[in-house]
């Protein structure tokens, strides 16, 4: 075909396939499907249709050498380096000018380098149809395939009447970019929609005239670059290229075409087994499974394992035992990625790149890095390498040199030699630890979770019963409720019970906790139904019992929001408080009085006694949120999650609760950043708890923890 040239787009990052796809070597340069890379497979599909000398590749400047290595048959001047990433409208226009400069106006075939095609014969037949259509007029031709499922991750094309210009060519009605699953289902039932494969065919003149009409700024900049390049072959268009608007060809041109325009859409229907290899779910579909449903590539040994995606890049070896329904990916740099098969890898990529998520364990010459997301009982033993994990449970991971072992029985294998670092996720399966980089982000996450919990309670039963602490840690949370979420909730449907109070301080006293809550929460939000603790002279046994009765009559607490004391107290429940304790008067410890002295001025002494909801009362809450900020709370949080479940640390009671969110900033999670190996190397043991907790569930090897780092807590729930 002397009037045809092809452009392969190879400038993407492939971030959803991290760590197989990295910034240094994205997925199109990887051997994901066979012994040929995705880029090489794309070029192979053109064999017999477009010769190498008429094949062009658009790629980011830093990846030009990879194209030369993998496609040596493509001439150097045909590798078009993008100085900056400006999306496909600019890249395609830039390539169209380059093709015209070398071959004049011709048919231009555009292929993406990250797609899977099952039938090359059927693919080339559809491409031939598209080429014939492009030759017939001012057509912008798109190749589509019939959708096999209502996938909301793909774009759709609505076909009109069949056209006489070529077989299986239809009048193009419109593009619909990534509809909802419900709308996609309607498209499939209609029968006249195709998936948009982003395979385009057009005359170079027709593409450039479309850019001139729909994206005139892009066209003028490209035209200027072309003129300069014609005058100087050594021209590097860095400055002008960086001024190109960042917009895709889909949004910038294809979706702008209207009936009556000079340009016209033609949609060609193909049926060649197509998929866009964007994430692990799609990659799994392109791989053949063994008799146990495992899909493997690389040096992989699997036993007692089924329905897993197992990828291992050279020079690593992977041994898997006792797993099901998991992804286990070992990248060429030693990254180990574990997740459920139904997880998206974008969260893992963000988790790994986030400094706030770093879990570092060091001992002697051994070092191990880890990022853990929604993890349930994971053992990680390492002397080199890295680890990410998401939505996984009951795993034992060992990395030694170039060998990776993943097994389904954590903490049961004999320990490694003395000196090995161990980063082990512990805590209860119902406990979520959310680590934010800053206090401000922690407060935002807390506000989001607070509003969601309260809204759900109101929706289900018409009201929400809550109790929340006063103090410095929740200050910004309350500020966000007053401002950002003031209209998000019908606050008149809240019933607010005071959690604790200094004995003898009247609500009119500005230093009382009642005054704090009234001025920062109750009155600004318009909460009219609130119950203060009995205090002063009326604080007798009958009044305290009446407070408990009022709480029971309200239906019990839907949500409790705690801070935590340096000694692990919750509310004013000091160490040695019974887990089944009720609302009562307590003596405050010296450490609590010292910590709270900052709230009292003019030399006024911190009261020595307080009134508080008991641990047993608060334990009955349907959901608990615990907030901690600053280095001073590190030890308390560590003992709460990892320590012995004992009244000596009142917050450790939460290990037995059914629904706990613990939100901490980076300063408060030193126990994560620099784990105490002597503590974390063995499963914590519970002491006998009070009868109120006797029915709670405990894992065989001690508590387990779910960890979510610097993100939307809603996704971790």
Short mmCIF file of C-alpha atoms in Angstrom, two decimals, residues 348-682:
data_model
loop_
_atom_site.label_atom_id
_atom_site.label_comp_id
_atom_site.label_asym_id
_atom_site.label_seq_id
_atom_site.Cartn_x
_atom_site.Cartn_y
_atom_site.Cartn_z
CA UNK A 348 -1.18 0.30 45.10
CA UNK A 349 0.77 2.59 42.82
CA UNK A 350 -0.31 5.63 44.84
CA UNK A 351 0.40 3.78 48.06
CA UNK A 352 3.92 2.90 46.99
CA UNK A 353 4.70 6.42 45.81
CA UNK A 354 3.41 8.00 49.03
CA UNK A 355 6.12 8.72 51.58
CA UNK A 356 3.48 8.67 54.31
CA UNK A 357 2.88 4.99 53.72
CA UNK A 358 6.44 3.80 54.32
CA UNK A 359 6.82 0.89 56.71
CA UNK A 360 10.50 0.37 57.40
CA UNK A 361 12.06 -2.43 59.41
CA UNK A 362 15.83 -2.60 59.90
CA UNK A 363 18.04 -5.03 61.69
CA UNK A 364 21.75 -5.33 60.99
CA UNK A 365 22.38 -5.60 57.25
CA UNK A 366 18.76 -6.44 56.46
CA UNK A 367 16.26 -3.89 55.19
CA UNK A 368 12.69 -4.32 54.00
CA UNK A 369 10.19 -1.79 52.67
CA UNK A 370 6.45 -2.33 52.73
CA UNK A 371 3.22 -0.54 51.94
CA UNK A 372 0.16 -2.30 53.30
CA UNK A 373 -3.42 -1.51 52.27
CA UNK A 374 -6.45 -3.24 53.80
CA UNK A 375 -4.24 -6.10 54.96
CA UNK A 376 -5.44 -8.97 57.12
CA UNK A 377 -2.71 -10.96 58.87
CA UNK A 378 0.40 -10.69 56.68
CA UNK A 379 3.89 -11.84 57.59
CA UNK A 380 6.73 -10.21 55.61
CA UNK A 381 10.23 -11.58 56.11
CA UNK A 382 12.95 -10.04 53.95
CA UNK A 383 16.63 -9.37 53.48
CA UNK A 384 16.07 -7.37 50.28
CA UNK A 385 13.26 -6.30 48.01
CA UNK A 386 10.06 -4.36 48.51
CA UNK A 387 6.42 -5.18 49.14
CA UNK A 388 2.98 -3.74 48.46
CA UNK A 389 -0.21 -5.47 49.53
CA UNK A 390 -3.93 -4.81 49.22
CA UNK A 391 -7.06 -6.75 50.17
CA UNK A 392 -5.00 -9.79 51.09
CA UNK A 393 -5.33 -12.11 54.05
CA UNK A 394 -3.43 -14.92 55.72
CA UNK A 395 -0.17 -14.65 53.82
CA UNK A 396 3.43 -15.38 54.65
CA UNK A 397 5.92 -13.63 52.34
CA UNK A 398 9.67 -14.24 52.29
CA UNK A 399 12.18 -12.50 50.03
CA UNK A 400 15.73 -13.78 49.82
CA UNK A 401 18.09 -12.56 47.11
CA UNK A 402 16.20 -13.17 43.87
CA UNK A 403 13.76 -15.63 45.40
CA UNK A 404 10.24 -14.73 46.50
CA UNK A 405 8.07 -17.13 48.46
CA UNK A 406 4.38 -16.49 49.15
CA UNK A 407 2.40 -18.98 51.24
CA UNK A 408 -1.06 -19.04 52.75
CA UNK A 409 -0.12 -19.83 56.36
CA UNK A 410 1.37 -16.74 58.02
CA UNK A 411 3.33 -16.82 61.25
CA UNK A 412 3.23 -20.62 61.35
CA UNK A 413 6.52 -21.32 59.58
CA UNK A 414 9.69 -21.44 61.68
CA UNK A 415 11.34 -18.02 62.08
CA UNK A 416 14.22 -16.94 59.90
CA UNK A 417 17.73 -16.54 61.20
CA UNK A 418 18.37 -13.99 63.93
CA UNK A 419 18.70 -10.49 62.50
CA UNK A 420 16.06 -10.76 59.80
CA UNK A 421 13.63 -7.85 59.72
CA UNK A 422 9.96 -8.62 60.14
CA UNK A 423 7.13 -6.26 59.27
CA UNK A 424 3.96 -7.96 60.36
CA UNK A 425 0.41 -6.62 60.14
CA UNK A 426 -1.47 -7.25 63.38
CA UNK A 427 -4.73 -6.07 64.98
CA UNK A 428 -8.31 -7.17 64.45
CA UNK A 429 -9.80 -7.78 61.01
CA UNK A 430 -12.50 -5.21 61.89
CA UNK A 431 -9.97 -2.48 62.74
CA UNK A 432 -8.92 0.02 60.07
CA UNK A 433 -5.80 2.10 60.68
CA UNK A 434 -5.74 5.14 58.39
CA UNK A 435 -2.42 6.98 58.23
CA UNK A 436 -2.45 10.51 56.80
CA UNK A 437 0.65 12.52 56.09
CA UNK A 438 -0.62 15.58 57.94
CA UNK A 439 -3.04 16.40 60.75
CA UNK A 440 -5.17 18.39 58.29
CA UNK A 441 -5.65 15.41 56.01
CA UNK A 442 -6.39 13.15 58.95
CA UNK A 443 -9.14 15.56 60.04
CA UNK A 444 -10.61 15.60 56.53
CA UNK A 445 -10.74 11.80 56.50
CA UNK A 446 -12.38 11.84 59.92
CA UNK A 447 -14.98 14.37 58.79
CA UNK A 448 -15.83 12.28 55.71
CA UNK A 449 -16.25 9.13 57.81
CA UNK A 450 -18.21 11.02 60.49
CA UNK A 451 -20.71 12.43 57.99
CA UNK A 452 -21.12 9.09 56.24
CA UNK A 453 -21.82 7.23 59.50
CA UNK A 454 -24.27 9.85 60.76
CA UNK A 455 -26.06 10.06 57.40
CA UNK A 456 -26.46 6.28 57.23
CA UNK A 457 -27.91 6.16 60.75
CA UNK A 458 -30.40 8.94 59.97
CA UNK A 459 -31.40 7.25 56.72
CA UNK A 460 -31.99 3.88 58.41
CA UNK A 461 -33.79 4.95 61.60
CA UNK A 462 -34.47 8.67 61.40
CA UNK A 463 -31.83 9.77 63.89
CA UNK A 464 -28.19 9.33 64.89
CA UNK A 465 -27.00 9.02 68.48
CA UNK A 466 -23.39 10.07 69.00
CA UNK A 467 -20.88 10.95 71.66
CA UNK A 468 -17.66 12.84 70.95
CA UNK A 469 -14.78 14.04 73.06
CA UNK A 470 -13.60 17.59 73.66
CA UNK A 471 -9.95 18.49 73.28
CA UNK A 472 -7.28 19.54 70.83
CA UNK A 473 -7.21 16.56 68.44
CA UNK A 474 -10.80 16.81 67.12
CA UNK A 475 -10.64 20.63 66.86
CA UNK A 476 -10.24 20.68 63.06
CA UNK A 477 -12.77 17.87 62.61
CA UNK A 478 -15.39 20.03 64.33
CA UNK A 479 -14.32 23.01 62.27
CA UNK A 480 -14.90 21.04 59.06
CA UNK A 481 -18.35 19.94 60.26
CA UNK A 482 -19.24 23.59 60.94
CA UNK A 483 -18.06 24.79 57.53
CA UNK A 484 -17.67 22.20 54.78
CA UNK A 485 -20.39 19.84 56.02
CA UNK A 486 -22.82 22.29 57.63
CA UNK A 487 -25.50 21.59 55.03
CA UNK A 488 -24.59 17.95 54.36
CA UNK A 489 -26.56 16.55 57.30
CA UNK A 490 -29.86 17.35 58.97
CA UNK A 491 -28.19 18.03 62.30
CA UNK A 492 -31.55 18.44 64.04
CA UNK A 493 -31.84 14.64 63.85
CA UNK A 494 -28.74 14.15 65.98
CA UNK A 495 -28.88 13.15 69.63
CA UNK A 496 -25.61 14.20 71.29
CA UNK A 497 -24.44 12.68 74.59
CA UNK A 498 -21.54 14.32 76.40
CA UNK A 499 -18.60 11.94 76.87
CA UNK A 500 -16.70 13.44 79.82
CA UNK A 501 -16.53 16.51 82.07
CA UNK A 502 -14.39 17.92 84.85
CA UNK A 503 -16.17 17.43 88.14
CA UNK A 504 -17.56 20.68 89.51
CA UNK A 505 -17.25 22.79 86.33
CA UNK A 506 -20.61 24.22 85.25
CA UNK A 507 -21.42 24.45 81.50
CA UNK A 508 -21.26 28.23 81.88
CA UNK A 509 -17.56 27.92 82.80
CA UNK A 510 -15.55 28.59 79.63
CA UNK A 511 -13.04 25.92 80.62
CA UNK A 512 -15.62 23.17 80.96
CA UNK A 513 -15.92 20.52 78.29
CA UNK A 514 -19.62 21.26 78.00
CA UNK A 515 -18.81 24.87 77.04
CA UNK A 516 -16.31 23.59 74.47
CA UNK A 517 -18.85 21.27 72.85
CA UNK A 518 -21.69 23.79 73.00
CA UNK A 519 -19.65 26.52 71.32
CA UNK A 520 -17.84 24.38 68.72
CA UNK A 521 -20.29 21.62 67.88
CA UNK A 522 -23.78 21.67 69.33
CA UNK A 523 -24.88 25.29 68.84
CA UNK A 524 -23.12 25.98 65.48
CA UNK A 525 -24.60 22.83 63.94
CA UNK A 526 -28.07 23.44 65.35
CA UNK A 527 -28.18 20.27 67.44
CA UNK A 528 -31.18 20.75 69.71
CA UNK A 529 -31.28 17.33 71.33
CA UNK A 530 -28.21 17.03 73.56
CA UNK A 531 -27.65 15.45 76.97
CA UNK A 532 -24.97 16.77 79.31
CA UNK A 533 -23.42 14.66 82.04
CA UNK A 534 -24.64 15.11 85.59
CA UNK A 535 -22.09 17.17 87.48
CA UNK A 536 -21.53 18.90 90.80
CA UNK A 537 -24.02 18.37 93.58
CA UNK A 538 -26.48 16.42 91.41
CA UNK A 539 -23.81 13.86 90.47
CA UNK A 540 -24.99 10.94 92.58
CA UNK A 541 -25.60 7.28 91.83
CA UNK A 542 -29.20 7.86 90.78
CA UNK A 543 -28.29 10.69 88.40
CA UNK A 544 -25.53 8.61 86.80
CA UNK A 545 -27.90 5.63 86.38
CA UNK A 546 -30.51 7.97 84.87
CA UNK A 547 -27.94 9.11 82.31
CA UNK A 548 -27.41 5.48 81.31
CA UNK A 549 -31.18 4.96 81.02
CA UNK A 550 -31.56 8.00 78.77
CA UNK A 551 -28.85 6.62 76.52
CA UNK A 552 -30.58 3.24 76.30
CA UNK A 553 -33.94 4.91 75.63
CA UNK A 554 -32.31 6.78 72.72
CA UNK A 555 -31.40 3.43 71.17
CA UNK A 556 -27.72 3.33 72.12
CA UNK A 557 -24.79 5.05 70.48
CA UNK A 558 -24.34 4.87 66.73
CA UNK A 559 -20.94 6.55 66.84
CA UNK A 560 -18.30 7.45 69.41
CA UNK A 561 -15.45 9.78 68.47
CA UNK A 562 -12.47 9.43 70.82
CA UNK A 563 -9.18 11.09 71.33
CA UNK A 564 -6.59 9.03 73.19
CA UNK A 565 -4.54 9.95 76.22
CA UNK A 566 -0.81 9.39 76.41
CA UNK A 567 -1.48 6.62 78.90
CA UNK A 568 -4.10 5.05 76.62
CA UNK A 569 -7.18 6.44 78.34
CA UNK A 570 -10.48 6.89 76.50
CA UNK A 571 -12.61 9.73 77.74
CA UNK A 572 -11.69 9.94 81.39
CA UNK A 573 -11.38 6.16 81.69
CA UNK A 574 -7.90 5.94 83.16
CA UNK A 575 -5.70 2.80 83.24
CA UNK A 576 -7.19 0.01 85.37
CA UNK A 577 -10.75 1.05 84.40
CA UNK A 578 -12.91 -2.03 84.04
CA UNK A 579 -13.98 -2.89 80.52
CA UNK A 580 -17.59 -3.18 81.70
CA UNK A 581 -17.62 0.14 83.58
CA UNK A 582 -20.59 2.53 83.23
CA UNK A 583 -21.08 6.28 83.58
CA UNK A 584 -19.36 7.31 86.78
CA UNK A 585 -17.11 9.77 88.59
CA UNK A 586 -13.37 9.04 88.36
CA UNK A 587 -10.09 10.34 89.74
CA UNK A 588 -7.83 11.72 87.02
CA UNK A 589 -4.25 10.52 86.79
CA UNK A 590 -1.38 12.94 87.22
CA UNK A 591 -0.37 12.47 83.57
CA UNK A 592 -3.87 13.40 82.38
CA UNK A 593 -3.96 16.49 84.59
CA UNK A 594 -0.52 17.49 83.34
CA UNK A 595 -1.51 17.01 79.68
CA UNK A 596 -4.71 19.06 80.12
CA UNK A 597 -3.05 21.91 82.02
CA UNK A 598 -2.68 23.83 78.74
CA UNK A 599 -6.44 24.33 78.65
CA UNK A 600 -6.43 26.22 81.97
CA UNK A 601 -5.11 29.75 82.39
CA UNK A 602 -4.22 32.19 85.17
CA UNK A 603 -2.61 29.50 87.27
CA UNK A 604 -5.90 27.64 87.74
CA UNK A 605 -5.35 24.04 88.77
CA UNK A 606 -6.61 21.22 86.57
CA UNK A 607 -9.49 19.51 88.41
CA UNK A 608 -8.55 16.20 89.97
CA UNK A 609 -11.83 14.42 89.28
CA UNK A 610 -14.08 13.94 86.29
CA UNK A 611 -17.33 12.35 85.15
CA UNK A 612 -17.24 10.03 82.13
CA UNK A 613 -19.12 7.49 80.10
CA UNK A 614 -17.72 4.10 81.07
CA UNK A 615 -15.78 1.80 78.78
CA UNK A 616 -18.64 -0.69 78.80
CA UNK A 617 -21.07 2.06 77.80
CA UNK A 618 -18.94 3.24 74.91
CA UNK A 619 -18.06 -0.30 73.81
CA UNK A 620 -21.72 -0.81 72.90
CA UNK A 621 -21.49 1.90 70.24
CA UNK A 622 -22.06 0.53 66.76
CA UNK A 623 -19.00 2.33 65.41
CA UNK A 624 -15.91 3.85 67.04
CA UNK A 625 -13.53 6.45 65.61
CA UNK A 626 -10.24 7.07 67.37
CA UNK A 627 -8.12 10.12 66.43
CA UNK A 628 -4.48 10.72 67.33
CA UNK A 629 -2.02 13.39 66.23
CA UNK A 630 1.58 14.12 67.12
CA UNK A 631 4.59 12.18 68.37
CA UNK A 632 3.31 12.26 71.96
CA UNK A 633 0.59 9.76 70.99
CA UNK A 634 2.86 7.24 69.27
CA UNK A 635 3.25 4.84 72.16
CA UNK A 636 -0.43 4.99 73.08
CA UNK A 637 -1.49 4.08 69.52
CA UNK A 638 1.05 1.27 69.35
CA UNK A 639 -0.20 -0.23 72.60
CA UNK A 640 -3.82 0.24 71.51
CA UNK A 641 -3.35 -1.74 68.28
CA UNK A 642 -0.45 -4.09 69.01
CA UNK A 643 -0.36 -4.39 72.77
CA UNK A 644 -1.99 -6.76 75.20
CA UNK A 645 -5.75 -6.29 75.48
CA UNK A 646 -5.81 -5.23 79.11
CA UNK A 647 -7.49 -2.61 81.34
CA UNK A 648 -3.98 -1.27 81.89
CA UNK A 649 -4.39 0.28 78.42
CA UNK A 650 -8.10 1.20 78.18
CA UNK A 651 -7.89 1.86 74.42
CA UNK A 652 -6.77 -1.74 73.83
CA UNK A 653 -10.42 -2.64 74.42
CA UNK A 654 -11.00 -1.54 70.83
CA UNK A 655 -9.19 -4.66 69.62
CA UNK A 656 -12.40 -6.51 70.53
CA UNK A 657 -14.88 -4.03 69.02
CA UNK A 658 -16.75 -4.94 65.82
CA UNK A 659 -16.16 -1.70 63.86
CA UNK A 660 -13.23 0.63 64.60
CA UNK A 661 -11.57 3.33 62.49
CA UNK A 662 -8.26 4.60 63.87
CA UNK A 663 -7.08 7.76 62.14
CA UNK A 664 -3.57 9.03 62.82
CA UNK A 665 -1.19 11.47 61.22
CA UNK A 666 2.37 10.55 60.28
CA UNK A 667 3.81 11.88 63.53
CA UNK A 668 1.55 9.61 65.55
CA UNK A 669 2.38 6.47 63.57
CA UNK A 670 6.02 6.06 64.48
CA UNK A 671 5.08 2.54 65.48
CA UNK A 672 4.50 1.93 61.77
CA UNK A 673 7.50 3.80 60.46
CA UNK A 674 10.04 2.21 62.81
CA UNK A 675 8.46 -0.94 64.23
CA UNK A 676 9.77 -2.44 67.43
CA UNK A 677 10.87 -5.78 66.09
CA UNK A 678 10.85 -7.40 69.51
CA UNK A 679 7.14 -6.62 69.75
CA UNK A 680 6.14 -7.14 66.14
CA UNK A 681 8.02 -10.40 65.60
CA UNK A 682 5.55 -12.34 67.68
#
